PDB file of C-alpha atoms in Angstrom:
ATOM      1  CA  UNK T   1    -107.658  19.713  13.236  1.00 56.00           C
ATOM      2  CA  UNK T   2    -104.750  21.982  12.390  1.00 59.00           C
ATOM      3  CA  UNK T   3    -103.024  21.074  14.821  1.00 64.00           C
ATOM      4  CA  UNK T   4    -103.434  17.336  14.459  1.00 60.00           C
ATOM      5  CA  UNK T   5    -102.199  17.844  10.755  1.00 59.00           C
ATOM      6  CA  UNK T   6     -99.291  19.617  11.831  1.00 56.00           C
ATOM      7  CA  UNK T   7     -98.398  17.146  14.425  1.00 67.00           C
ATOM      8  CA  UNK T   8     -98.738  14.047  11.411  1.00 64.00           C
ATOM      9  CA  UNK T   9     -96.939  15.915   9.447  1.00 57.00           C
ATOM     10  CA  UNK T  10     -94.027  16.588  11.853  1.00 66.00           C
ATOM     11  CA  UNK T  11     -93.541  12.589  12.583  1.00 65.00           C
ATOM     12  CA  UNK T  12     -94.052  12.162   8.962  1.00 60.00           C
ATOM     13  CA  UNK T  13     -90.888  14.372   8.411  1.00 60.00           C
ATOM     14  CA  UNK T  14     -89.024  13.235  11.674  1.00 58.00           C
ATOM     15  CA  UNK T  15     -89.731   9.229  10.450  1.00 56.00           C
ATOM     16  CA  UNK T  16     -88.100  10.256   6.467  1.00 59.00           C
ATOM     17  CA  UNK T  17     -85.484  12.060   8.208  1.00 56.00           C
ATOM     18  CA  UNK T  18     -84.571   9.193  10.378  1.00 60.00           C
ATOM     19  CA  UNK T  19     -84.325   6.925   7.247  1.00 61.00           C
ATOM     20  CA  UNK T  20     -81.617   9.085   5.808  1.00 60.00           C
ATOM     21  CA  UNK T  21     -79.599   8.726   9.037  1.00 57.00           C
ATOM     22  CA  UNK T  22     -76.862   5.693   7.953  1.00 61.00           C
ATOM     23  CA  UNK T  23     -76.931   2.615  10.243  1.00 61.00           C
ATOM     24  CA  UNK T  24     -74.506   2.835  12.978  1.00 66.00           C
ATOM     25  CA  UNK T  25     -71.497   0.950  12.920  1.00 70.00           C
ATOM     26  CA  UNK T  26     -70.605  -2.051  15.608  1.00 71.00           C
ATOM     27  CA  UNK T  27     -68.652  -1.005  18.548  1.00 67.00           C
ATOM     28  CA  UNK T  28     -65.058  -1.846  17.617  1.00 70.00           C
ATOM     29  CA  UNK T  29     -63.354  -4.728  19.383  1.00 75.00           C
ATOM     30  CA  UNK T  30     -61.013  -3.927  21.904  1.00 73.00           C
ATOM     31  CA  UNK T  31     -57.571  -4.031  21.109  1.00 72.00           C
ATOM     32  CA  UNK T  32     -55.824  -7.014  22.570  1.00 74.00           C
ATOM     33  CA  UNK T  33     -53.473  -6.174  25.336  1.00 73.00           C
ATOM     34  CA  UNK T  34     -50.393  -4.861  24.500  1.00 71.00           C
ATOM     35  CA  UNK T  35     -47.615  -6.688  26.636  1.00 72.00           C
ATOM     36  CA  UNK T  36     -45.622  -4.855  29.083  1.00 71.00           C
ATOM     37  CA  UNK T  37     -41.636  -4.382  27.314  1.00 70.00           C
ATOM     38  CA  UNK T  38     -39.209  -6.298  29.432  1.00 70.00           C
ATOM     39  CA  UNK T  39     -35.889  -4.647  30.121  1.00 72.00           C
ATOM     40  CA  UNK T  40     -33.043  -6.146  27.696  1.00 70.00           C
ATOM     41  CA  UNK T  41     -29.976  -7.956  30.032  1.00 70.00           C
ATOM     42  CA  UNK T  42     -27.015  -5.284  30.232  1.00 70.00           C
ATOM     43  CA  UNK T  43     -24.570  -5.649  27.412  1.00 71.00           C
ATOM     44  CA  UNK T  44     -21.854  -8.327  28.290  1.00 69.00           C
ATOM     45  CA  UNK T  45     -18.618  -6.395  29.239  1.00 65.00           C
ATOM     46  CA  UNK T  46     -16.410  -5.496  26.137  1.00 58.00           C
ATOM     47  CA  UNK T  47     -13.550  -7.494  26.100  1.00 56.00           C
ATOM     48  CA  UNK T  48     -10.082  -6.378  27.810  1.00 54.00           C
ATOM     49  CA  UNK T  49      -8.266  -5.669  24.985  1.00 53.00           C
ATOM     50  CA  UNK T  50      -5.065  -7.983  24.352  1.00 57.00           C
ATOM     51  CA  UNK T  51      -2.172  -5.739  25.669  1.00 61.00           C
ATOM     52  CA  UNK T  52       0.324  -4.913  23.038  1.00 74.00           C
ATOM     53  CA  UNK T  53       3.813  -6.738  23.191  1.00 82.00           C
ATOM     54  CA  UNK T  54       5.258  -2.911  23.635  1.00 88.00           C
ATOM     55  CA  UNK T  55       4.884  -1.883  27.345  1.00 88.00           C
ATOM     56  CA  UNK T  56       4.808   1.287  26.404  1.00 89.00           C
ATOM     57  CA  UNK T  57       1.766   1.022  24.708  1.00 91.00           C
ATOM     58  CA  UNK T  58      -0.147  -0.005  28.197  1.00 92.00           C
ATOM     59  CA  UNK T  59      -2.499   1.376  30.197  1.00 93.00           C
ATOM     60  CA  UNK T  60      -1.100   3.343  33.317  1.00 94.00           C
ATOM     61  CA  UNK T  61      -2.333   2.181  36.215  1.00 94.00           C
ATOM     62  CA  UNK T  62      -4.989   3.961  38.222  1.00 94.00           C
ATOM     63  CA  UNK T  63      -3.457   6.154  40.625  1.00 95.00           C
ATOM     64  CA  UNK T  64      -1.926   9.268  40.815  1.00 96.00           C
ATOM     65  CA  UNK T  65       1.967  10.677  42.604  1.00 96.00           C
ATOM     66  CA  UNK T  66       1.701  12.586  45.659  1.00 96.00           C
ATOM     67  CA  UNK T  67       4.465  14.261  47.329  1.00 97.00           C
ATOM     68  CA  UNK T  68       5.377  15.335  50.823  1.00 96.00           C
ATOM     69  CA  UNK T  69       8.420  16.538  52.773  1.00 95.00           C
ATOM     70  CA  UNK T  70       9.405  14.933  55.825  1.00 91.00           C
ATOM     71  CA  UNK T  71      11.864  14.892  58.783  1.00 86.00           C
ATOM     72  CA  UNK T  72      15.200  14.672  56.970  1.00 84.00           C
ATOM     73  CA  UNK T  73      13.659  14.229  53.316  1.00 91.00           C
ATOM     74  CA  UNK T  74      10.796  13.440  50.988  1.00 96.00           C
ATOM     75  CA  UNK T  75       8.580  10.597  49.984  1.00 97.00           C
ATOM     76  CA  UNK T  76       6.705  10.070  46.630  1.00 97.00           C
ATOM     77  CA  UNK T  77       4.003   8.026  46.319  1.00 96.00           C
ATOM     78  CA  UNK T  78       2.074   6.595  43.632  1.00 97.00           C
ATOM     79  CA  UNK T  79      -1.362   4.835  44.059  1.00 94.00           C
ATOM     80  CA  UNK T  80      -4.991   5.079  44.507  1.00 92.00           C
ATOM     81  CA  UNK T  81      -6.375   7.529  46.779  1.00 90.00           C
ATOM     82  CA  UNK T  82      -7.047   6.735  50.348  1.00 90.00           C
ATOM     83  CA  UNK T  83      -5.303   3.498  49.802  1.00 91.00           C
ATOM     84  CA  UNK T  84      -1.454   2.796  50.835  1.00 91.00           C
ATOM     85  CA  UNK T  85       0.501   3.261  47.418  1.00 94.00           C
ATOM     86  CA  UNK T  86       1.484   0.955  45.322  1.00 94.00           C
ATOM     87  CA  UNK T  87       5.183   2.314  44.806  1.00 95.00           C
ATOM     88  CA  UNK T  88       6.905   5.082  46.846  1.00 96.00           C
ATOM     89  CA  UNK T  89      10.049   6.634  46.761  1.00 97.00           C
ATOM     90  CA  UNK T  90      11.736   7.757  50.500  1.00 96.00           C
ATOM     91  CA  UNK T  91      14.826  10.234  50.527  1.00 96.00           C
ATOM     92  CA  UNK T  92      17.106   9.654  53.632  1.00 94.00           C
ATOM     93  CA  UNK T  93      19.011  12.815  52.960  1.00 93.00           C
ATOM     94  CA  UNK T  94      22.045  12.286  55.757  1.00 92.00           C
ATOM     95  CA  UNK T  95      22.740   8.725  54.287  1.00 93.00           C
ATOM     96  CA  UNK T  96      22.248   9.588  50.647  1.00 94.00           C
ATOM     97  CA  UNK T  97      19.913   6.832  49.483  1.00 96.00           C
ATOM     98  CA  UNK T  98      16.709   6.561  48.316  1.00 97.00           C
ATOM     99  CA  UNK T  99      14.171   3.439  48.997  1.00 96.00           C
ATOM    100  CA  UNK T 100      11.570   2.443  46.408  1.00 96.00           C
ATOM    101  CA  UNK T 101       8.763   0.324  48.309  1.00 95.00           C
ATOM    102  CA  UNK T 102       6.343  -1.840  46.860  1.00 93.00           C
ATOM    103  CA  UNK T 103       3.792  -2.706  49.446  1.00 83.00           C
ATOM    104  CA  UNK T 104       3.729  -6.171  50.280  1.00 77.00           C
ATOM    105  CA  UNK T 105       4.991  -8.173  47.388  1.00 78.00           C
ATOM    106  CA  UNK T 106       7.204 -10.477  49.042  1.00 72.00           C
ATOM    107  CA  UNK T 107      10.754 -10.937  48.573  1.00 71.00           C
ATOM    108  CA  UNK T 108      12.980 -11.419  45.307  1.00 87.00           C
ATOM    109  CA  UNK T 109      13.133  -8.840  43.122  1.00 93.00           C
ATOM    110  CA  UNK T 110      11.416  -6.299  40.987  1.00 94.00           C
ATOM    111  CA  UNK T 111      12.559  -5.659  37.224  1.00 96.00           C
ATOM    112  CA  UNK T 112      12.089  -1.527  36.536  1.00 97.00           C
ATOM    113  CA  UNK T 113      11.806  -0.853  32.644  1.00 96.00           C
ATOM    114  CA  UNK T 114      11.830   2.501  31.501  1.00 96.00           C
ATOM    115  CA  UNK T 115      12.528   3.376  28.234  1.00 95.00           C
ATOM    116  CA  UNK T 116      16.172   4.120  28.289  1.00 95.00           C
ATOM    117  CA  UNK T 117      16.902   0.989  30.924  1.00 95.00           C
ATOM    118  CA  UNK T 118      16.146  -2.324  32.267  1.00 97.00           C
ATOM    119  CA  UNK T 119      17.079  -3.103  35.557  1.00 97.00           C
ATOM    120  CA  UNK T 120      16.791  -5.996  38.060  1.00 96.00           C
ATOM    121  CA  UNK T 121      16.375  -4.897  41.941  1.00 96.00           C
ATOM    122  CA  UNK T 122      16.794  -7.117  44.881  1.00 95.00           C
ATOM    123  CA  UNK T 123      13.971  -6.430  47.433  1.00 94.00           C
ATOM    124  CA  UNK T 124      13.891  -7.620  51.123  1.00 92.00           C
ATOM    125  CA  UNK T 125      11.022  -7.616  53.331  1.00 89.00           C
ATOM    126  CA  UNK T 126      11.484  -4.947  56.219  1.00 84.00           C
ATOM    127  CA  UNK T 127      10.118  -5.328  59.826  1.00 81.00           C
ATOM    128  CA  UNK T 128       6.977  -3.657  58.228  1.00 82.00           C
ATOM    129  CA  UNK T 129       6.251  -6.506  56.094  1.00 83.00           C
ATOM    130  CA  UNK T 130       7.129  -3.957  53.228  1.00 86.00           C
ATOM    131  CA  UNK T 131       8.897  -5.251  49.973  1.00 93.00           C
ATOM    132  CA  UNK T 132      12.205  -2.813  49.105  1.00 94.00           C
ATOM    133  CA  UNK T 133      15.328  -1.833  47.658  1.00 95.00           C
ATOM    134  CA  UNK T 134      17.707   0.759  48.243  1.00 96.00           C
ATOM    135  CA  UNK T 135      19.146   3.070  45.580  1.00 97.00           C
ATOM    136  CA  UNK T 136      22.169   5.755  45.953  1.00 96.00           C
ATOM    137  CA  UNK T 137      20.758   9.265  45.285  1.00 96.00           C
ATOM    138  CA  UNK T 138      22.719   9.316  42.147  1.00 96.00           C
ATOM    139  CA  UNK T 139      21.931   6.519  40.682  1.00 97.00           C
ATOM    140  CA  UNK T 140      21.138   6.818  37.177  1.00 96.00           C
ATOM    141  CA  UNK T 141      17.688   4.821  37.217  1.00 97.00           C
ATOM    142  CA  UNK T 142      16.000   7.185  39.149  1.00 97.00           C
ATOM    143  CA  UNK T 143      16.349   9.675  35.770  1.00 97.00           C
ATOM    144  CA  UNK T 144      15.705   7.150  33.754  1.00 97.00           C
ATOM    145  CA  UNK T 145      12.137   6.456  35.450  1.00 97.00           C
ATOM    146  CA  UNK T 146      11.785  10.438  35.572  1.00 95.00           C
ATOM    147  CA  UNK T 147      12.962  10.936  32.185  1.00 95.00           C
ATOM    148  CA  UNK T 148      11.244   8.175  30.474  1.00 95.00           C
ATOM    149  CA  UNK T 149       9.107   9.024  27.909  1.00 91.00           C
ATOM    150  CA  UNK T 150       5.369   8.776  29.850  1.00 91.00           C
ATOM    151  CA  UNK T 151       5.474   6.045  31.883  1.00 95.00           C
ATOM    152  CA  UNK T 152       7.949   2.865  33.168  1.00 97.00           C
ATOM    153  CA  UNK T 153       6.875  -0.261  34.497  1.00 96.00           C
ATOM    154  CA  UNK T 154       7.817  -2.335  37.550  1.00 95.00           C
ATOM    155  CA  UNK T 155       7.082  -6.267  37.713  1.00 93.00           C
ATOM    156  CA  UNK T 156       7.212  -8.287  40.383  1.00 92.00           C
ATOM    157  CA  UNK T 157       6.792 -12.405  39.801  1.00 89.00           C
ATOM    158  CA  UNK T 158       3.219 -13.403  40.663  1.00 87.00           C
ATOM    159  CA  UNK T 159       2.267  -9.621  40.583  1.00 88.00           C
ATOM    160  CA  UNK T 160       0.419  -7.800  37.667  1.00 90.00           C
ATOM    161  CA  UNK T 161       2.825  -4.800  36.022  1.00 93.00           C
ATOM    162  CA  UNK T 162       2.931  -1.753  37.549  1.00 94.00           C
ATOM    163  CA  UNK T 163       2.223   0.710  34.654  1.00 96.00           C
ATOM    164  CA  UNK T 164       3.607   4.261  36.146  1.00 96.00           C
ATOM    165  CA  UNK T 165       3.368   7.684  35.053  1.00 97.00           C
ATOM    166  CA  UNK T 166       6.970   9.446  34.790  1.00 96.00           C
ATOM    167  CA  UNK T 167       5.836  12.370  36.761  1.00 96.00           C
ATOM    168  CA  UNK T 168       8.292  15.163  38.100  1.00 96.00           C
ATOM    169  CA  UNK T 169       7.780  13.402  41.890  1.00 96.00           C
ATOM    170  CA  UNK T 170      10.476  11.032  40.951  1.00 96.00           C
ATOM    171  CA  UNK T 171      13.016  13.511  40.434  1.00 96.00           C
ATOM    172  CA  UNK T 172      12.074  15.468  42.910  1.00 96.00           C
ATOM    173  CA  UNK T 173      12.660  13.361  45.688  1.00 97.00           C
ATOM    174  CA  UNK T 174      16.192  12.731  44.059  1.00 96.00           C
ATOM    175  CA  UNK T 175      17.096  16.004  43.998  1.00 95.00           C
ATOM    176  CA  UNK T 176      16.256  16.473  47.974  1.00 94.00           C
ATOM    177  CA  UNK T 177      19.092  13.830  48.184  1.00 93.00           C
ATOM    178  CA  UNK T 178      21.459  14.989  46.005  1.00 92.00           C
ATOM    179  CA  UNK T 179      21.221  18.140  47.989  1.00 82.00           C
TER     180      UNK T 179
END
């Protein structure tokens, strides 16, 4: 009888217990889906900015001057790598001149501005298809593009300016033909 007492009396304490036990809360709803971000379209490109009536005031043009000795002289030449350059500079030592090459821009001529001169050049178009002029070994524009103060410029008609750096290249393929 003990025994059944006990056992009333332990779902009697288990059933008050169970009272005291706060009601559950409802299963919270599910979140709603939470969309997948989308890449943003790239940036448009800043704008080129206006170049400045001074030349001087330009961006060089990409490139760099290389220089090399050769048979009776030197050549320096300015451009990209791996490509042909844009401008070069050829000493022919026994005849004293120097030829400035511009690829093939065609003939007419090619104004040089550095910032001590302006000059106009006549070019022809050699057998190479090459656009030229010919300069004595003392002629004072070839200082005046290694002298002038960071860069000179050389336009063609129909051809973006040439925006060069005055490197010591320039001067030293005049010196080989001053020699």
């Amino acid at each position: 009888m003990r025994s059944v007492f006990l056992q009333s009396l332990t779902s009697a304490a288990l059933l008050a217990l169970a009272g005291c036990v706060a009601p559950s809360e409802p299963a919270p709803e599910a979140a709603p889906p939470v969309p997948m971000p989308t890449r943003a379209p790239p940036p448009p490109p800043a704008p080129r900015p206006t170049p400045s009536a001074d030349w001087r005031d330009w961006a060089l043009s990409p490139g760099t001057w290389t220089y090399r000795r050769e048979g009776s002289g030197s050549v320096a030449g300015f451009g990209a790598a791996g490509a042909a350059p844009a401008l070069s500079l050829r000493c022919d030592a026994g005849a004293g001149r120097i030829t400035l090459s511009l690829g093939r821009v065609g003939a007419g001529s090619a104004t040089v501005r550095t910032s001590s001169s302006v000059r106009a050049l006549p070019l022809t178009r050699g057998a190479d298809g090459q656009s030229s002029a010919s300069l004595g070994a003392r002629d004072g524009l070839l200082d005046a593009m290694g002298f002038s103060r960071g860069r000179f410029i050389v336009e063609v008609a129909g051809q973006p300016p040439l925006v060069v750096p005055a490197w010591p290249e320039i001067l030293r393929v005049a010196e080989d033909c001053r020699r």
